[in-house]
Short mmCIF file of C-alpha atoms in Angstrom, two decimals:
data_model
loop_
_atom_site.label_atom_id
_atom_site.label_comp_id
_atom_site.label_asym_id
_atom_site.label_seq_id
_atom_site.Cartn_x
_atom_site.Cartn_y
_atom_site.Cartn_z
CA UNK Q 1 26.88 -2.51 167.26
CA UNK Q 2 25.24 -0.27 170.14
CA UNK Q 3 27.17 2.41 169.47
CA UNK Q 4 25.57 3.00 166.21
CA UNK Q 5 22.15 2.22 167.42
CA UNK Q 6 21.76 -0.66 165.46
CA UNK Q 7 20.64 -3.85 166.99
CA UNK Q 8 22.05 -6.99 164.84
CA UNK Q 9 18.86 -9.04 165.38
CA UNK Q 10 16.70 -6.20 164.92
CA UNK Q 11 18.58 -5.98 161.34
CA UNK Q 12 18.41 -9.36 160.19
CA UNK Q 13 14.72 -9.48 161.23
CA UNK Q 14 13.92 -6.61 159.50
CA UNK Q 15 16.12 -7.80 156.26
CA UNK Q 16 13.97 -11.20 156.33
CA UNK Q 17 10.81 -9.54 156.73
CA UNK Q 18 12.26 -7.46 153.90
CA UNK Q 19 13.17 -9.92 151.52
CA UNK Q 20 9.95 -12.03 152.60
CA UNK Q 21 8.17 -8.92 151.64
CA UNK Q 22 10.09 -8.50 148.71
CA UNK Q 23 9.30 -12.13 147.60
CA UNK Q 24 5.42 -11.96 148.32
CA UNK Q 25 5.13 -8.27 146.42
CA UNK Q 26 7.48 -9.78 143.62
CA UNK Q 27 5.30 -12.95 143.45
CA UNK Q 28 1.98 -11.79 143.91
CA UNK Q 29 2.41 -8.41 143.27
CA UNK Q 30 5.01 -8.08 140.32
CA UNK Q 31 4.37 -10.98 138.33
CA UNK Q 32 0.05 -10.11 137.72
CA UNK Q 33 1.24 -6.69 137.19
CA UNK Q 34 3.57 -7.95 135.04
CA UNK Q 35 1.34 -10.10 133.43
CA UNK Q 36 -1.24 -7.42 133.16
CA UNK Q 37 0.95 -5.50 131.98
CA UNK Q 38 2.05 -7.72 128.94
CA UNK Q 39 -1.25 -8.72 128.31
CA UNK Q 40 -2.33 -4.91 128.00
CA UNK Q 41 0.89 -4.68 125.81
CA UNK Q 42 -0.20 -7.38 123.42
CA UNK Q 43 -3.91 -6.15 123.33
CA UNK Q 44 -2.72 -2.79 122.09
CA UNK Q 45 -0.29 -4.70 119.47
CA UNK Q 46 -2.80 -6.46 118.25
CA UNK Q 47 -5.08 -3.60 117.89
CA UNK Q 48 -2.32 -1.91 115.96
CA UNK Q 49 -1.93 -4.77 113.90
CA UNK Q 50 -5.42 -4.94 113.27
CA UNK Q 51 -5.67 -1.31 112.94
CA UNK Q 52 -3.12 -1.63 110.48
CA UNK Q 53 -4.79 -4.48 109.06
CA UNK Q 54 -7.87 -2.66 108.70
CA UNK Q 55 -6.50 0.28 106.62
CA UNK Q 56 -4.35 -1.89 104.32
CA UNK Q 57 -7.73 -3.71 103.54
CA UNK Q 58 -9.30 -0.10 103.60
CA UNK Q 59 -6.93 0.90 101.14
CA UNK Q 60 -7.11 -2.17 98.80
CA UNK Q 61 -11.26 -1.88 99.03
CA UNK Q 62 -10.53 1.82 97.82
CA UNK Q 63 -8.44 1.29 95.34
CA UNK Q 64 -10.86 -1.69 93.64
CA UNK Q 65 -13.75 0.27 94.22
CA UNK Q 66 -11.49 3.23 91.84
CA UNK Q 67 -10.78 0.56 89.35
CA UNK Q 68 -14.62 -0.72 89.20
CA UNK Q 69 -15.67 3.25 89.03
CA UNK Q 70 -12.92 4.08 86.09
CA UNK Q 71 -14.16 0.74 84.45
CA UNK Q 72 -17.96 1.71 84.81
CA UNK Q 73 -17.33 5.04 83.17
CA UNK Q 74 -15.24 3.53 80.24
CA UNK Q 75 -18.41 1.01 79.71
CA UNK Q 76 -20.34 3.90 80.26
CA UNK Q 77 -18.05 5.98 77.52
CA UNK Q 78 -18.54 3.19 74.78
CA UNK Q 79 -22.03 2.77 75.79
CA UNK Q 80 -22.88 6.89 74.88
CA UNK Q 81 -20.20 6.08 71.41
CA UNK Q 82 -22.59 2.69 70.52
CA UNK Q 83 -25.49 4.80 70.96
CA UNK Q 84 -24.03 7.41 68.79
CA UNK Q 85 -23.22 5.07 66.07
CA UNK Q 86 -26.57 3.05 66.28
CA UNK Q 87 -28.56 6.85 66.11
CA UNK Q 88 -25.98 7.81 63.28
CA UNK Q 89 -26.78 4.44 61.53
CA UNK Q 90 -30.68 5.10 62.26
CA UNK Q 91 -30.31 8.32 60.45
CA UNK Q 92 -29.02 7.40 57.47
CA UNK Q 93 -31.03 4.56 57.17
CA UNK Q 94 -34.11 7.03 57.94
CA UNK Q 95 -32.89 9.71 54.95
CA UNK Q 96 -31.97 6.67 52.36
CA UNK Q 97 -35.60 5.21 52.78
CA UNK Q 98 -36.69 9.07 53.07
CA UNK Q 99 -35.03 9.58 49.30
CA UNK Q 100 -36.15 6.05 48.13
CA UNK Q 101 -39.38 7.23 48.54
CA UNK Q 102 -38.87 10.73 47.30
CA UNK Q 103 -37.36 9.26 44.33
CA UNK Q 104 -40.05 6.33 44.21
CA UNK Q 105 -43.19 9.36 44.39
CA UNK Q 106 -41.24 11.64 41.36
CA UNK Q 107 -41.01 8.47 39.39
CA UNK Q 108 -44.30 7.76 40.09
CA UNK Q 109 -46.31 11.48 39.55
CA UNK Q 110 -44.02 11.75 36.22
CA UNK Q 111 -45.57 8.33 34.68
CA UNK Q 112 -49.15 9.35 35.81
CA UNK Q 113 -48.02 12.76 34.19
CA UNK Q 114 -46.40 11.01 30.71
CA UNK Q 115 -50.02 9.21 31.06
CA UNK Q 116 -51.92 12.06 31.53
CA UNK Q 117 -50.24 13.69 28.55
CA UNK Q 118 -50.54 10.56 26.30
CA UNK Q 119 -54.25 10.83 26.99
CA UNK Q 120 -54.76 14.41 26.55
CA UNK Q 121 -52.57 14.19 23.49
CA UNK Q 122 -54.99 11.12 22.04
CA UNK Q 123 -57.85 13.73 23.10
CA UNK Q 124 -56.98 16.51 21.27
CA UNK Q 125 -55.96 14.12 18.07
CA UNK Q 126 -59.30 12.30 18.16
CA UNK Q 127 -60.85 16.33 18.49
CA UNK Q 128 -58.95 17.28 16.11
CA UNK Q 129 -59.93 14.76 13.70
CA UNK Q 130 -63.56 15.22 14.12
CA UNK Q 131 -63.11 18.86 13.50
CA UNK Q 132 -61.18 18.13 10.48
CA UNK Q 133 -63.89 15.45 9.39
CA UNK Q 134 -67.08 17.84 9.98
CA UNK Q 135 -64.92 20.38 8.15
CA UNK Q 136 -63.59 19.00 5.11
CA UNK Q 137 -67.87 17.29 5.13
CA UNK Q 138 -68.84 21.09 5.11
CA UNK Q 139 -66.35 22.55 2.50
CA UNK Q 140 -66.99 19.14 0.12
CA UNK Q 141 -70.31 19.86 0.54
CA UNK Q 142 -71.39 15.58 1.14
CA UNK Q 143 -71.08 13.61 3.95
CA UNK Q 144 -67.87 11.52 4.18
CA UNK Q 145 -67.09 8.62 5.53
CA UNK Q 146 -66.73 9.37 8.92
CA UNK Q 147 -63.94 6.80 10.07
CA UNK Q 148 -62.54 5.94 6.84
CA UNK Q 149 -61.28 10.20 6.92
CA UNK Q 150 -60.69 10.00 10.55
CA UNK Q 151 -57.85 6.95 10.12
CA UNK Q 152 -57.02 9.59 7.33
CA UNK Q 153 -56.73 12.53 9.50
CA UNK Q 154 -54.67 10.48 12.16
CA UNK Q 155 -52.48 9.25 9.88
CA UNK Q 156 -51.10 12.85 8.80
CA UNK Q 157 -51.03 13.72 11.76
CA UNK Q 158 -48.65 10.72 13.20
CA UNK Q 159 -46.75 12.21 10.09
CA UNK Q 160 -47.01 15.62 11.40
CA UNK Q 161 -44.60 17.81 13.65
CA UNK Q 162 -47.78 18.56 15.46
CA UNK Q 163 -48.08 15.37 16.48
CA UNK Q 164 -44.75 14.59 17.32
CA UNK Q 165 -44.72 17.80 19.40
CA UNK Q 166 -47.66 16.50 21.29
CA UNK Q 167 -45.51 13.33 22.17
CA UNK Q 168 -42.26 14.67 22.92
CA UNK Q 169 -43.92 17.03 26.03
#
């Protein structure tokens, strides 16, 4: 093989060292790389899977914290619809003691008023009676007998519309 310029045991001793070379590179040098390699491959699957993980529990964390907030305002709605209620029952209450008063002072003024009348009325009758008395003493001319004409004068007057006026107002 000298005409080519290529020596046989130059070849063979340079394919040995080749595959020797090959070998060491393939076993020290392939495989970590290899290794590393796979090892980087799985880190960054893992972080994708815990990426992924991460967002799915993201998402689930969002979507309960949504529920909790749409729950909190509908407590918060039937709170503010209690309250209106409880004020609305307040109110009434508060205007049916505010009339059972109003009602309880009218009935109250009008019997001091029906008294007040009653005694005023007596007044005038018991006035009326002495005037009559000192009267009919001053036209007869004697003295009468003061209460024995009074229970008179009282009587015809209980009789009288006068008296009957007095009572009915």
């Amino acid at each position: 093989m000298m005409g080519i310029g290529l020596d046989l045991a130059t070849f063979i001793g340079q394919l040995v060292s080749f595959l020797i070379l090959l070998g060491l590179l393939t076993y020290f040098g392939y495989k970590p790389v290899r290794r590393m390699l796979e090892e980087r491959s799985n880190r960054i699957r893992e972080s994708m899977e815990q990426a992924d993980a991460t967002r799915k529990e993201y998402e689930r964390a969002e979507t309960e914290a949504e529920r909790r907030i749409n729950r909190a305002r509908e407590e918060a709605r039937l709170i503010v619809v209690e309250a209106g209620k409880f004020r609305d029952k307040l109110m009434e209450e508060a205007r049916s003691e505010a009339r059972q008063e109003t009602h309880a002072i009218i009935d109250r003024t009008r019997a001091e008023l029906e008294q007040e009348r009653r005694e005023i009325a007596d007044e005038l009758r018991r006035e009326f009676a002495d005037a009559a008395v000192l009267a009919a003493g001053k036209i007869i001319g004697e003295s009468l007998d003061r209460e024995k004409h009074r229970k008179l004068i009282e009587q015809a007057l209980d009789e009288s519309a006068f008296s009957r006026e007095l009572e009915g107002h």
